[in-house]
PDB file of C-alpha atoms in Angstrom:
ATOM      1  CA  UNK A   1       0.000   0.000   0.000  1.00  0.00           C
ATOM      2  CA  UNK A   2       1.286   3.583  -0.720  1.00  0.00           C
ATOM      3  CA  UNK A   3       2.258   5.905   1.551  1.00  0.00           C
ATOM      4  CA  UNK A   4      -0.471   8.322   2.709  1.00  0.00           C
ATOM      5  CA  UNK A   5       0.654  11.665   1.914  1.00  0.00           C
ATOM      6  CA  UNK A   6      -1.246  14.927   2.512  1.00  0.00           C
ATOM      7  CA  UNK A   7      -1.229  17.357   5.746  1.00  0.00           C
ATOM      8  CA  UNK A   8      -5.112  17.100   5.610  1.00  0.00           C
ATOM      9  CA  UNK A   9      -5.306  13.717   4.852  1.00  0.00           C
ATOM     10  CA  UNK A  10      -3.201  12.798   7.633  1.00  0.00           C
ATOM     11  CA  UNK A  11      -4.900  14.837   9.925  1.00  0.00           C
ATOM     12  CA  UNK A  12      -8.214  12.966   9.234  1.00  0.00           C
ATOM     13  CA  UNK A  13      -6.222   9.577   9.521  1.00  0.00           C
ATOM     14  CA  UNK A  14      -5.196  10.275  12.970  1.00  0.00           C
ATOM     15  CA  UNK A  15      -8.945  11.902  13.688  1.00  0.00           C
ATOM     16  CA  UNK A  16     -10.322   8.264  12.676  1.00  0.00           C
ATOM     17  CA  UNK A  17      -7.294   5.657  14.966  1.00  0.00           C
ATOM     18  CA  UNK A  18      -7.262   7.874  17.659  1.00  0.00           C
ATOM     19  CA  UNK A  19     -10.399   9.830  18.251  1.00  0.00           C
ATOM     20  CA  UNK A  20     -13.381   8.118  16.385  1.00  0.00           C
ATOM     21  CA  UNK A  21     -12.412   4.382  17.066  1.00  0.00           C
ATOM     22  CA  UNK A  22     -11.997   4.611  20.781  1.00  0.00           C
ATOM     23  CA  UNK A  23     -14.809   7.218  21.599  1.00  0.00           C
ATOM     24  CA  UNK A  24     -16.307   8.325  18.545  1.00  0.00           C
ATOM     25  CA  UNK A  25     -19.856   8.032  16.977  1.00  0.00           C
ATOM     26  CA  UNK A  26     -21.082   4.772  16.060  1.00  0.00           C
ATOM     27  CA  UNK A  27     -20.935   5.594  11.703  1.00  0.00           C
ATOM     28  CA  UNK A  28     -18.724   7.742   9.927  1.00  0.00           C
ATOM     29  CA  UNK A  29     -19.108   8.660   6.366  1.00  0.00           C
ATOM     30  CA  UNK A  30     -16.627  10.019   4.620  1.00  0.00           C
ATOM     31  CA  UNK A  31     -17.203  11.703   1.229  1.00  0.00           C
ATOM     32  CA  UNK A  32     -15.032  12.615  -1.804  1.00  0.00           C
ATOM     33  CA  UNK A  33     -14.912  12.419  -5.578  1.00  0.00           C
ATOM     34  CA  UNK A  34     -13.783   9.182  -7.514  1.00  0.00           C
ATOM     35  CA  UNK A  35      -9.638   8.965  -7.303  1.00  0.00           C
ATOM     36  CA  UNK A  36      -9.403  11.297  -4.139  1.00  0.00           C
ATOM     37  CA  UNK A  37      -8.142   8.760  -2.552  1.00  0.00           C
ATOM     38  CA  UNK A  38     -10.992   7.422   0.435  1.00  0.00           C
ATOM     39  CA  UNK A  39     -10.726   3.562  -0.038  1.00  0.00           C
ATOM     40  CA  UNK A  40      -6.915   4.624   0.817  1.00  0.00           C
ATOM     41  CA  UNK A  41      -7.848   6.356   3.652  1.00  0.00           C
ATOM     42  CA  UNK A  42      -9.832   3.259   5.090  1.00  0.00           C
ATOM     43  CA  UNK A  43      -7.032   0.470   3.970  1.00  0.00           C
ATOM     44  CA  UNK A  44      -4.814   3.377   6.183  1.00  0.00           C
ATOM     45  CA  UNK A  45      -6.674   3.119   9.283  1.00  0.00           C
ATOM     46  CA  UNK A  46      -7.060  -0.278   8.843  1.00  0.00           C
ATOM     47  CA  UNK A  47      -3.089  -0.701   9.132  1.00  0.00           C
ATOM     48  CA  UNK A  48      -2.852   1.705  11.975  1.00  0.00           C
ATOM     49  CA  UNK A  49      -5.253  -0.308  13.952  1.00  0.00           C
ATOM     50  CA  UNK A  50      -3.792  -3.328  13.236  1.00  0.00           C
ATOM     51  CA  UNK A  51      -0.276  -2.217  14.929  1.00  0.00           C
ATOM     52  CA  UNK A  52      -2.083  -1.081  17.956  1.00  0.00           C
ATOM     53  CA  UNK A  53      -1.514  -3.443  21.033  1.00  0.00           C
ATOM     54  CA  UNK A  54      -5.676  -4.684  20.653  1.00  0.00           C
ATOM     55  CA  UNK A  55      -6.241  -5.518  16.658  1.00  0.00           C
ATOM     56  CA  UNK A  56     -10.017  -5.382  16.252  1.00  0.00           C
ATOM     57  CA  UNK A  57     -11.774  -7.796  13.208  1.00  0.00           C
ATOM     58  CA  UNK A  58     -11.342  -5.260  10.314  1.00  0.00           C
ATOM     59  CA  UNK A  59     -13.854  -6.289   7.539  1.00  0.00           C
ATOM     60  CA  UNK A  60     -14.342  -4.481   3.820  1.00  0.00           C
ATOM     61  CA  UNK A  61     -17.300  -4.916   2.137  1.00  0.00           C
ATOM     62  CA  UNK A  62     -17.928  -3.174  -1.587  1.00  0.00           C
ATOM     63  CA  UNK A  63     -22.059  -1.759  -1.425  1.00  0.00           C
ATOM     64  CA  UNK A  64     -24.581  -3.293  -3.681  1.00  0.00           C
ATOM     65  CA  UNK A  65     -26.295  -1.505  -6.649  1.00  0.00           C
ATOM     66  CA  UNK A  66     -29.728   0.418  -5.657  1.00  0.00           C
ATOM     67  CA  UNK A  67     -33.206  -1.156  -6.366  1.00  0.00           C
ATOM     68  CA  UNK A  68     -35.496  -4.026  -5.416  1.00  0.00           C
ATOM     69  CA  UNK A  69     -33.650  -6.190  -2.930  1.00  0.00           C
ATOM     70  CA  UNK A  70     -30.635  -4.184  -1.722  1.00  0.00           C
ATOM     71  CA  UNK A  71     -31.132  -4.755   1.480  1.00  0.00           C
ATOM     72  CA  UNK A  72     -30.904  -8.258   0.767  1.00  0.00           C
ATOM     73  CA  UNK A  73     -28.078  -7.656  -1.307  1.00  0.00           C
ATOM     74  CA  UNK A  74     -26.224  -5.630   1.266  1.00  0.00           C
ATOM     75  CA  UNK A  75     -26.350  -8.247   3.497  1.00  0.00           C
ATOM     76  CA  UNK A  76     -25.278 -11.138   1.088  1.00  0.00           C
ATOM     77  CA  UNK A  77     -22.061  -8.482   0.346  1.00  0.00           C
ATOM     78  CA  UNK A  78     -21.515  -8.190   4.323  1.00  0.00           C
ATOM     79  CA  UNK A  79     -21.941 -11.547   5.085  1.00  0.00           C
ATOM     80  CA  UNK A  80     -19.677 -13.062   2.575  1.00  0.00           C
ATOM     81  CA  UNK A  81     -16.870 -10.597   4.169  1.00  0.00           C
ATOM     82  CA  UNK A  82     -17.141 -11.861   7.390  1.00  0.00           C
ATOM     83  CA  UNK A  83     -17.374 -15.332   6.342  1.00  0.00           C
ATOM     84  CA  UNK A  84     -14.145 -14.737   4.882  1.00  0.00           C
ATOM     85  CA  UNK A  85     -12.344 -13.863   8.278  1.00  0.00           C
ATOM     86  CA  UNK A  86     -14.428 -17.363   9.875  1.00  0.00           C
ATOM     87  CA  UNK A  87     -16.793 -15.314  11.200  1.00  0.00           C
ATOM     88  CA  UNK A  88     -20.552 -16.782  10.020  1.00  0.00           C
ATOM     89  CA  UNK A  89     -22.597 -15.170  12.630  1.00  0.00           C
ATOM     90  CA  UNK A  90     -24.114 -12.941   9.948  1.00  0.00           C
ATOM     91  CA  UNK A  91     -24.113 -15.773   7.033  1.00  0.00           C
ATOM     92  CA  UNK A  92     -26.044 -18.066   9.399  1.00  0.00           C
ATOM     93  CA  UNK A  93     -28.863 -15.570  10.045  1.00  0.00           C
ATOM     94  CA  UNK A  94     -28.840 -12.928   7.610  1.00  0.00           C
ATOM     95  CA  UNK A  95     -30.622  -9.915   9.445  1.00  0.00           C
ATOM     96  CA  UNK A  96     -29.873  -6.698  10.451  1.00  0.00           C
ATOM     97  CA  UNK A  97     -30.457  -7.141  13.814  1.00  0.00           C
ATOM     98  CA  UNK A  98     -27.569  -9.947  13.488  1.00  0.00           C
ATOM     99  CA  UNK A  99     -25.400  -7.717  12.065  1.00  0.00           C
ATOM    100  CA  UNK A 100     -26.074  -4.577  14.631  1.00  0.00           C
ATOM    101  CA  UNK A 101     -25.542  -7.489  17.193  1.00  0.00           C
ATOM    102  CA  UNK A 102     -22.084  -8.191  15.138  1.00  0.00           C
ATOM    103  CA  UNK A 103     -20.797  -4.641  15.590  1.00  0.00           C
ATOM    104  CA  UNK A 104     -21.296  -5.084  19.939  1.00  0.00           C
ATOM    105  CA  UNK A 105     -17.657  -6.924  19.066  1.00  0.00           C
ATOM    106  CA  UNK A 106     -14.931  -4.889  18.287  1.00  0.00           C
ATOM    107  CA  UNK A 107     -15.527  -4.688  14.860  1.00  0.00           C
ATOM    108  CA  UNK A 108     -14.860  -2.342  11.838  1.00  0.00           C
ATOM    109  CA  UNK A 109     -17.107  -2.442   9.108  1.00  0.00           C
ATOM    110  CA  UNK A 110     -15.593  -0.121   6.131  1.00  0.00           C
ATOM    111  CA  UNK A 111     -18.360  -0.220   3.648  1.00  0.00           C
ATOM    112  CA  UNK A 112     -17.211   1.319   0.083  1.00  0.00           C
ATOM    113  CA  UNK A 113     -19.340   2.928  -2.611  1.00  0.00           C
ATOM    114  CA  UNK A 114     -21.761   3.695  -0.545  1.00  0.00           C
ATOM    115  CA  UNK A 115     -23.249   6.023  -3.205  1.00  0.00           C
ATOM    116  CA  UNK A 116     -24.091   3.055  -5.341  1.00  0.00           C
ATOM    117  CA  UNK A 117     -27.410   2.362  -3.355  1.00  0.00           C
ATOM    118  CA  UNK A 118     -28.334   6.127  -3.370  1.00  0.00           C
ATOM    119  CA  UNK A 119     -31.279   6.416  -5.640  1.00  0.00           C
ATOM    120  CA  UNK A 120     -31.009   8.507  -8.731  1.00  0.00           C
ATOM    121  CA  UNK A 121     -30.542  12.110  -8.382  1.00  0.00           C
ATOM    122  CA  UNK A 122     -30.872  11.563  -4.590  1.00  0.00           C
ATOM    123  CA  UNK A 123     -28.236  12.438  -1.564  1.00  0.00           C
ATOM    124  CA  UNK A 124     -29.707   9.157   0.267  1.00  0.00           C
ATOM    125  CA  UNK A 125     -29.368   5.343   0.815  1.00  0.00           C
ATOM    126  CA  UNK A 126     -32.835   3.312   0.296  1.00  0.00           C
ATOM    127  CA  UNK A 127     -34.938   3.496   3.867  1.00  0.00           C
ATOM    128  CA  UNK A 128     -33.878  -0.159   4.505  1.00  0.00           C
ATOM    129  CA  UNK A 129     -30.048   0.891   4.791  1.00  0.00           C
ATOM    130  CA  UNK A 130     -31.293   4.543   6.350  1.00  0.00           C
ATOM    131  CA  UNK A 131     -33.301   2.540   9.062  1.00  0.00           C
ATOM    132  CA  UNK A 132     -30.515   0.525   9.840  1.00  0.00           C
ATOM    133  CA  UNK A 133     -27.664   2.983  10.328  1.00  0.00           C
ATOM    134  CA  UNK A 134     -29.774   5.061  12.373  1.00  0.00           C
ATOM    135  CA  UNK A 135     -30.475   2.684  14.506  1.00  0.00           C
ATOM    136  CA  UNK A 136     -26.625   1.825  14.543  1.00  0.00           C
ATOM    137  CA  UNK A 137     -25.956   5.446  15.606  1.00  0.00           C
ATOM    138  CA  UNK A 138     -28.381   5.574  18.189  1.00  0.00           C
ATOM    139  CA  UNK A 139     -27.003   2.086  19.973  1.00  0.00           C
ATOM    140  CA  UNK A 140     -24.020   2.101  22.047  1.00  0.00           C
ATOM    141  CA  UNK A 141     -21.734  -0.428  19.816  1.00  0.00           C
ATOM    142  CA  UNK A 142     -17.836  -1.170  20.534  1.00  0.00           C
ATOM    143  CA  UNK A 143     -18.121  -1.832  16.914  1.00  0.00           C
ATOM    144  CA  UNK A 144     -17.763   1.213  13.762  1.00  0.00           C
ATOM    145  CA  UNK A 145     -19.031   1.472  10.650  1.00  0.00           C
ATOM    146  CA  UNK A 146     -17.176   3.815   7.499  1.00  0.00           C
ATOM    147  CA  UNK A 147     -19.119   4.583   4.977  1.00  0.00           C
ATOM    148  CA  UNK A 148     -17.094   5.684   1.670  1.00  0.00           C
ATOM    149  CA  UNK A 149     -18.905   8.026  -0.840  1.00  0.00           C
ATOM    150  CA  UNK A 150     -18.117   9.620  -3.892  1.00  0.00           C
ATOM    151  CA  UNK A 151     -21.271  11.585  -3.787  1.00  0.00           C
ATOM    152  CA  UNK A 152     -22.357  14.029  -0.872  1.00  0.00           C
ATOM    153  CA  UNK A 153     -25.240  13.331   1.728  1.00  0.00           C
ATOM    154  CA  UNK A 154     -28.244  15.125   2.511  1.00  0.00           C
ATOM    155  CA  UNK A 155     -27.122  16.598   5.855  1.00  0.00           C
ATOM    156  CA  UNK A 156     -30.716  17.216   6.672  1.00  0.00           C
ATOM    157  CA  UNK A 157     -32.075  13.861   6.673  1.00  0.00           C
ATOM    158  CA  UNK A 158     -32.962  12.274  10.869  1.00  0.00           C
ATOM    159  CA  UNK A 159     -30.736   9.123   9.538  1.00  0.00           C
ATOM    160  CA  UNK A 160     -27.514  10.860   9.822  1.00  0.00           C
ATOM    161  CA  UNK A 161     -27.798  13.354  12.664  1.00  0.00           C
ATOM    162  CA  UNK A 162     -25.792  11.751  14.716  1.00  0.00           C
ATOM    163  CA  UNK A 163     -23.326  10.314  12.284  1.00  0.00           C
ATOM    164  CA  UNK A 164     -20.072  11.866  11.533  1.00  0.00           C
ATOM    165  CA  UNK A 165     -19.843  13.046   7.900  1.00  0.00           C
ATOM    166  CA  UNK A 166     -16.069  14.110   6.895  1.00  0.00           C
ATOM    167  CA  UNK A 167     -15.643  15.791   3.346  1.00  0.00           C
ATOM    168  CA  UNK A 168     -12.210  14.165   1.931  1.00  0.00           C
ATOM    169  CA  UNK A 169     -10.233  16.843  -0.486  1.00  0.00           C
ATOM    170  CA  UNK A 170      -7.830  16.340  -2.931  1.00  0.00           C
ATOM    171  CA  UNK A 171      -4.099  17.020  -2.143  1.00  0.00           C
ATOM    172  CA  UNK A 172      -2.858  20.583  -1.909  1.00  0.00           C
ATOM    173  CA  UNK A 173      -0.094  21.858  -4.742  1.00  0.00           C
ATOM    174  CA  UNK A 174       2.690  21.201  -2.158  1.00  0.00           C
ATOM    175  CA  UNK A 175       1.321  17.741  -1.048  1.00  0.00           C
ATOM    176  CA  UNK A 176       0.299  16.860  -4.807  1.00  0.00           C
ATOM    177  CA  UNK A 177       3.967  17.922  -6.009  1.00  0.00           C
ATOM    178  CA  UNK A 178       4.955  15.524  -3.244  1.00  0.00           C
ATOM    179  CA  UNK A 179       3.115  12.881  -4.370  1.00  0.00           C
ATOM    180  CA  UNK A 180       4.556  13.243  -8.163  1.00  0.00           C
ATOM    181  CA  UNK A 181       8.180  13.069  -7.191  1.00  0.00           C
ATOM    182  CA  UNK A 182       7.346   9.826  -5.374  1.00  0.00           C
ATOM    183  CA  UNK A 183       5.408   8.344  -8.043  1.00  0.00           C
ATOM    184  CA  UNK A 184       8.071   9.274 -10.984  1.00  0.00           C
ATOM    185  CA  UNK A 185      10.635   7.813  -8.302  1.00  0.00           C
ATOM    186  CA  UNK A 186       8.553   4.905  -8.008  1.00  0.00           C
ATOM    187  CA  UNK A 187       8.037   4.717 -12.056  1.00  0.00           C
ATOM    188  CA  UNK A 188      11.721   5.103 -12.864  1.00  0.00           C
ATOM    189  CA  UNK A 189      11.322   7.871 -14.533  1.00  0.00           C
ATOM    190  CA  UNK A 190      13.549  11.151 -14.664  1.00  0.00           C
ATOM    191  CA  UNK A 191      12.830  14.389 -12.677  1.00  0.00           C
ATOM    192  CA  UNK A 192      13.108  16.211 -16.390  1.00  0.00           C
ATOM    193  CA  UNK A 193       9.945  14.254 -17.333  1.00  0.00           C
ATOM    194  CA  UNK A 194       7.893  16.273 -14.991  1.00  0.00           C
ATOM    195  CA  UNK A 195      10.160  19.655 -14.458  1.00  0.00           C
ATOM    196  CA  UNK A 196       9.738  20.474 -10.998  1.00  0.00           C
ATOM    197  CA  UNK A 197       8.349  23.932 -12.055  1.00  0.00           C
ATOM    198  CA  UNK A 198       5.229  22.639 -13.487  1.00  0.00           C
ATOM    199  CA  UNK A 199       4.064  20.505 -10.439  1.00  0.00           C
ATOM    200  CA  UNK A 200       1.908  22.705  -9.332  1.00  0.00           C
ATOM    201  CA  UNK A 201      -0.034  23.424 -12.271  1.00  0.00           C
ATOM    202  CA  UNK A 202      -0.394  19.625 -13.027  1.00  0.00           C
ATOM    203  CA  UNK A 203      -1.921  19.205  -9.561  1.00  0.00           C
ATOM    204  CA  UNK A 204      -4.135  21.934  -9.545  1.00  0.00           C
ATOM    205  CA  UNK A 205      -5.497  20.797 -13.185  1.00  0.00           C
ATOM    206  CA  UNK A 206      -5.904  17.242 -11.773  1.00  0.00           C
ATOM    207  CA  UNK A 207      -7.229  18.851  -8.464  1.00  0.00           C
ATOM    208  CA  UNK A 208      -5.251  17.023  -6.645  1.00  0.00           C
ATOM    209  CA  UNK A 209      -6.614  13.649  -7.033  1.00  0.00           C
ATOM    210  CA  UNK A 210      -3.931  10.892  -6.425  1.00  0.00           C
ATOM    211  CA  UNK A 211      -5.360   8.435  -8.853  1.00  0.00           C
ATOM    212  CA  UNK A 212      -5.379  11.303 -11.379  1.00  0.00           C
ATOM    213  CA  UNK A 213      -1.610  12.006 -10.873  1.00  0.00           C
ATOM    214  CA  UNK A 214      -0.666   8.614 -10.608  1.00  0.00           C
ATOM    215  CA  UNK A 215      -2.248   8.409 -13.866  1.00  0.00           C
ATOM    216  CA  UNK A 216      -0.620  10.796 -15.552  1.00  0.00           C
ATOM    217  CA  UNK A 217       2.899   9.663 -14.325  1.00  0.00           C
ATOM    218  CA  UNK A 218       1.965   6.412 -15.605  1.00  0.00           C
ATOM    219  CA  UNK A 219       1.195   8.209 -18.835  1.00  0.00           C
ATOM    220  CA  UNK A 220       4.457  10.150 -19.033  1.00  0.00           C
ATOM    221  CA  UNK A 221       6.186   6.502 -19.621  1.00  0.00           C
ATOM    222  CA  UNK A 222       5.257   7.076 -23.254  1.00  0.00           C
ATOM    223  CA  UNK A 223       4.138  11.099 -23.907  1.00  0.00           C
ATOM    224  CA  UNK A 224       5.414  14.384 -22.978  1.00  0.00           C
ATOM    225  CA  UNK A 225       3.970  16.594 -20.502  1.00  0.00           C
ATOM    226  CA  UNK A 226       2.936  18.992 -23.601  1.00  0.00           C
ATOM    227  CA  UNK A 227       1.105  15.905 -25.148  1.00  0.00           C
ATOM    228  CA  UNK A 228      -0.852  15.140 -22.152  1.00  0.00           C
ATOM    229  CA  UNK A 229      -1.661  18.723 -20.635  1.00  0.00           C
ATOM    230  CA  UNK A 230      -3.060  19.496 -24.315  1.00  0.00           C
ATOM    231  CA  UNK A 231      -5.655  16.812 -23.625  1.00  0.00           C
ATOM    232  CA  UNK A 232      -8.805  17.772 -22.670  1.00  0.00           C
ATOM    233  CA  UNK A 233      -9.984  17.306 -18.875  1.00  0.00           C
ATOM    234  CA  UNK A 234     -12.536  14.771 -19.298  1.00  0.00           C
ATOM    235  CA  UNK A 235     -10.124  12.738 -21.892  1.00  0.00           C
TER     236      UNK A 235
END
Protein backbone atom coordinates (compact mmCIF):
# COMPACT_ATOMS: atom_id res chain seq x y z
CA UNK A 1 0.00 0.00 0.00
CA UNK A 2 1.29 3.58 -0.72
CA UNK A 3 2.26 5.90 1.55
CA UNK A 4 -0.47 8.32 2.71
CA UNK A 5 0.65 11.66 1.91
CA UNK A 6 -1.25 14.93 2.51
CA UNK A 7 -1.23 17.36 5.75
CA UNK A 8 -5.11 17.10 5.61
CA UNK A 9 -5.31 13.72 4.85
CA UNK A 10 -3.20 12.80 7.63
CA UNK A 11 -4.90 14.84 9.92
CA UNK A 12 -8.21 12.97 9.23
CA UNK A 13 -6.22 9.58 9.52
CA UNK A 14 -5.20 10.28 12.97
CA UNK A 15 -8.95 11.90 13.69
CA UNK A 16 -10.32 8.26 12.68
CA UNK A 17 -7.29 5.66 14.97
CA UNK A 18 -7.26 7.87 17.66
CA UNK A 19 -10.40 9.83 18.25
CA UNK A 20 -13.38 8.12 16.38
CA UNK A 21 -12.41 4.38 17.07
CA UNK A 22 -12.00 4.61 20.78
CA UNK A 23 -14.81 7.22 21.60
CA UNK A 24 -16.31 8.32 18.55
CA UNK A 25 -19.86 8.03 16.98
CA UNK A 26 -21.08 4.77 16.06
CA UNK A 27 -20.94 5.59 11.70
CA UNK A 28 -18.72 7.74 9.93
CA UNK A 29 -19.11 8.66 6.37
CA UNK A 30 -16.63 10.02 4.62
CA UNK A 31 -17.20 11.70 1.23
CA UNK A 32 -15.03 12.61 -1.80
CA UNK A 33 -14.91 12.42 -5.58
CA UNK A 34 -13.78 9.18 -7.51
CA UNK A 35 -9.64 8.96 -7.30
CA UNK A 36 -9.40 11.30 -4.14
CA UNK A 37 -8.14 8.76 -2.55
CA UNK A 38 -10.99 7.42 0.43
CA UNK A 39 -10.73 3.56 -0.04
CA UNK A 40 -6.92 4.62 0.82
CA UNK A 41 -7.85 6.36 3.65
CA UNK A 42 -9.83 3.26 5.09
CA UNK A 43 -7.03 0.47 3.97
CA UNK A 44 -4.81 3.38 6.18
CA UNK A 45 -6.67 3.12 9.28
CA UNK A 46 -7.06 -0.28 8.84
CA UNK A 47 -3.09 -0.70 9.13
CA UNK A 48 -2.85 1.70 11.98
CA UNK A 49 -5.25 -0.31 13.95
CA UNK A 50 -3.79 -3.33 13.24
CA UNK A 51 -0.28 -2.22 14.93
CA UNK A 52 -2.08 -1.08 17.96
CA UNK A 53 -1.51 -3.44 21.03
CA UNK A 54 -5.68 -4.68 20.65
CA UNK A 55 -6.24 -5.52 16.66
CA UNK A 56 -10.02 -5.38 16.25
CA UNK A 57 -11.77 -7.80 13.21
CA UNK A 58 -11.34 -5.26 10.31
CA UNK A 59 -13.85 -6.29 7.54
CA UNK A 60 -14.34 -4.48 3.82
CA UNK A 61 -17.30 -4.92 2.14
CA UNK A 62 -17.93 -3.17 -1.59
CA UNK A 63 -22.06 -1.76 -1.42
CA UNK A 64 -24.58 -3.29 -3.68
CA UNK A 65 -26.30 -1.50 -6.65
CA UNK A 66 -29.73 0.42 -5.66
CA UNK A 67 -33.21 -1.16 -6.37
CA UNK A 68 -35.50 -4.03 -5.42
CA UNK A 69 -33.65 -6.19 -2.93
CA UNK A 70 -30.64 -4.18 -1.72
CA UNK A 71 -31.13 -4.75 1.48
CA UNK A 72 -30.90 -8.26 0.77
CA UNK A 73 -28.08 -7.66 -1.31
CA UNK A 74 -26.22 -5.63 1.27
CA UNK A 75 -26.35 -8.25 3.50
CA UNK A 76 -25.28 -11.14 1.09
CA UNK A 77 -22.06 -8.48 0.35
CA UNK A 78 -21.51 -8.19 4.32
CA UNK A 79 -21.94 -11.55 5.08
CA UNK A 80 -19.68 -13.06 2.57
CA UNK A 81 -16.87 -10.60 4.17
CA UNK A 82 -17.14 -11.86 7.39
CA UNK A 83 -17.37 -15.33 6.34
CA UNK A 84 -14.15 -14.74 4.88
CA UNK A 85 -12.34 -13.86 8.28
CA UNK A 86 -14.43 -17.36 9.87
CA UNK A 87 -16.79 -15.31 11.20
CA UNK A 88 -20.55 -16.78 10.02
CA UNK A 89 -22.60 -15.17 12.63
CA UNK A 90 -24.11 -12.94 9.95
CA UNK A 91 -24.11 -15.77 7.03
CA UNK A 92 -26.04 -18.07 9.40
CA UNK A 93 -28.86 -15.57 10.04
CA UNK A 94 -28.84 -12.93 7.61
CA UNK A 95 -30.62 -9.92 9.45
CA UNK A 96 -29.87 -6.70 10.45
CA UNK A 97 -30.46 -7.14 13.81
CA UNK A 98 -27.57 -9.95 13.49
CA UNK A 99 -25.40 -7.72 12.07
CA UNK A 100 -26.07 -4.58 14.63
CA UNK A 101 -25.54 -7.49 17.19
CA UNK A 102 -22.08 -8.19 15.14
CA UNK A 103 -20.80 -4.64 15.59
CA UNK A 104 -21.30 -5.08 19.94
CA UNK A 105 -17.66 -6.92 19.07
CA UNK A 106 -14.93 -4.89 18.29
CA UNK A 107 -15.53 -4.69 14.86
CA UNK A 108 -14.86 -2.34 11.84
CA UNK A 109 -17.11 -2.44 9.11
CA UNK A 110 -15.59 -0.12 6.13
CA UNK A 111 -18.36 -0.22 3.65
CA UNK A 112 -17.21 1.32 0.08
CA UNK A 113 -19.34 2.93 -2.61
CA UNK A 114 -21.76 3.69 -0.54
CA UNK A 115 -23.25 6.02 -3.20
CA UNK A 116 -24.09 3.05 -5.34
CA UNK A 117 -27.41 2.36 -3.35
CA UNK A 118 -28.33 6.13 -3.37
CA UNK A 119 -31.28 6.42 -5.64
CA UNK A 120 -31.01 8.51 -8.73
CA UNK A 121 -30.54 12.11 -8.38
CA UNK A 122 -30.87 11.56 -4.59
CA UNK A 123 -28.24 12.44 -1.56
CA UNK A 124 -29.71 9.16 0.27
CA UNK A 125 -29.37 5.34 0.81
CA UNK A 126 -32.84 3.31 0.30
CA UNK A 127 -34.94 3.50 3.87
CA UNK A 128 -33.88 -0.16 4.50
CA UNK A 129 -30.05 0.89 4.79
CA UNK A 130 -31.29 4.54 6.35
CA UNK A 131 -33.30 2.54 9.06
CA UNK A 132 -30.52 0.53 9.84
CA UNK A 133 -27.66 2.98 10.33
CA UNK A 134 -29.77 5.06 12.37
CA UNK A 135 -30.47 2.68 14.51
CA UNK A 136 -26.63 1.83 14.54
CA UNK A 137 -25.96 5.45 15.61
CA UNK A 138 -28.38 5.57 18.19
CA UNK A 139 -27.00 2.09 19.97
CA UNK A 140 -24.02 2.10 22.05
CA UNK A 141 -21.73 -0.43 19.82
CA UNK A 142 -17.84 -1.17 20.53
CA UNK A 143 -18.12 -1.83 16.91
CA UNK A 144 -17.76 1.21 13.76
CA UNK A 145 -19.03 1.47 10.65
CA UNK A 146 -17.18 3.82 7.50
CA UNK A 147 -19.12 4.58 4.98
CA UNK A 148 -17.09 5.68 1.67
CA UNK A 149 -18.91 8.03 -0.84
CA UNK A 150 -18.12 9.62 -3.89
CA UNK A 151 -21.27 11.59 -3.79
CA UNK A 152 -22.36 14.03 -0.87
CA UNK A 153 -25.24 13.33 1.73
CA UNK A 154 -28.24 15.12 2.51
CA UNK A 155 -27.12 16.60 5.85
CA UNK A 156 -30.72 17.22 6.67
CA UNK A 157 -32.08 13.86 6.67
CA UNK A 158 -32.96 12.27 10.87
CA UNK A 159 -30.74 9.12 9.54
CA UNK A 160 -27.51 10.86 9.82
CA UNK A 161 -27.80 13.35 12.66
CA UNK A 162 -25.79 11.75 14.72
CA UNK A 163 -23.33 10.31 12.28
CA UNK A 164 -20.07 11.87 11.53
CA UNK A 165 -19.84 13.05 7.90
CA UNK A 166 -16.07 14.11 6.89
CA UNK A 167 -15.64 15.79 3.35
CA UNK A 168 -12.21 14.17 1.93
CA UNK A 169 -10.23 16.84 -0.49
CA UNK A 170 -7.83 16.34 -2.93
CA UNK A 171 -4.10 17.02 -2.14
CA UNK A 172 -2.86 20.58 -1.91
CA UNK A 173 -0.09 21.86 -4.74
CA UNK A 174 2.69 21.20 -2.16
CA UNK A 175 1.32 17.74 -1.05
CA UNK A 176 0.30 16.86 -4.81
CA UNK A 177 3.97 17.92 -6.01
CA UNK A 178 4.95 15.52 -3.24
CA UNK A 179 3.11 12.88 -4.37
CA UNK A 180 4.56 13.24 -8.16
CA UNK A 181 8.18 13.07 -7.19
CA UNK A 182 7.35 9.83 -5.37
CA UNK A 183 5.41 8.34 -8.04
CA UNK A 184 8.07 9.27 -10.98
CA UNK A 185 10.64 7.81 -8.30
CA UNK A 186 8.55 4.90 -8.01
CA UNK A 187 8.04 4.72 -12.06
CA UNK A 188 11.72 5.10 -12.86
CA UNK A 189 11.32 7.87 -14.53
CA UNK A 190 13.55 11.15 -14.66
CA UNK A 191 12.83 14.39 -12.68
CA UNK A 192 13.11 16.21 -16.39
CA UNK A 193 9.95 14.25 -17.33
CA UNK A 194 7.89 16.27 -14.99
CA UNK A 195 10.16 19.65 -14.46
CA UNK A 196 9.74 20.47 -11.00
CA UNK A 197 8.35 23.93 -12.06
CA UNK A 198 5.23 22.64 -13.49
CA UNK A 199 4.06 20.50 -10.44
CA UNK A 200 1.91 22.71 -9.33
CA UNK A 201 -0.03 23.42 -12.27
CA UNK A 202 -0.39 19.62 -13.03
CA UNK A 203 -1.92 19.21 -9.56
CA UNK A 204 -4.13 21.93 -9.54
CA UNK A 205 -5.50 20.80 -13.19
CA UNK A 206 -5.90 17.24 -11.77
CA UNK A 207 -7.23 18.85 -8.46
CA UNK A 208 -5.25 17.02 -6.65
CA UNK A 209 -6.61 13.65 -7.03
CA UNK A 210 -3.93 10.89 -6.43
CA UNK A 211 -5.36 8.43 -8.85
CA UNK A 212 -5.38 11.30 -11.38
CA UNK A 213 -1.61 12.01 -10.87
CA UNK A 214 -0.67 8.61 -10.61
CA UNK A 215 -2.25 8.41 -13.87
CA UNK A 216 -0.62 10.80 -15.55
CA UNK A 217 2.90 9.66 -14.33
CA UNK A 218 1.96 6.41 -15.61
CA UNK A 219 1.20 8.21 -18.84
CA UNK A 220 4.46 10.15 -19.03
CA UNK A 221 6.19 6.50 -19.62
CA UNK A 222 5.26 7.08 -23.25
CA UNK A 223 4.14 11.10 -23.91
CA UNK A 224 5.41 14.38 -22.98
CA UNK A 225 3.97 16.59 -20.50
CA UNK A 226 2.94 18.99 -23.60
CA UNK A 227 1.10 15.90 -25.15
CA UNK A 228 -0.85 15.14 -22.15
CA UNK A 229 -1.66 18.72 -20.64
CA UNK A 230 -3.06 19.50 -24.32
CA UNK A 231 -5.66 16.81 -23.63
CA UNK A 232 -8.80 17.77 -22.67
CA UNK A 233 -9.98 17.31 -18.88
CA UNK A 234 -12.54 14.77 -19.30
CA UNK A 235 -10.12 12.74 -21.89
Amino acid sequence: MTRLIGATQIELLNWLAESWWSHGPSVCIIEGFPGVGKTQMAESLDQRLRAGPQVPRIVFAQCPTGGVGVGDDFLLSVAQAFAEQSDERLANSLSFETLLRVLSDPVLLVIDEFQASFAANAGRPPSVLTHWLEKVSKTYTRGRVLLLTSREIDRGQRWCERCEIRPMAGLSVADGSVFLEEWLQREGLSAEVLPEDRRGEVVKWLGGYPRALRLLVSRLKRDSLEELIGLEPEA
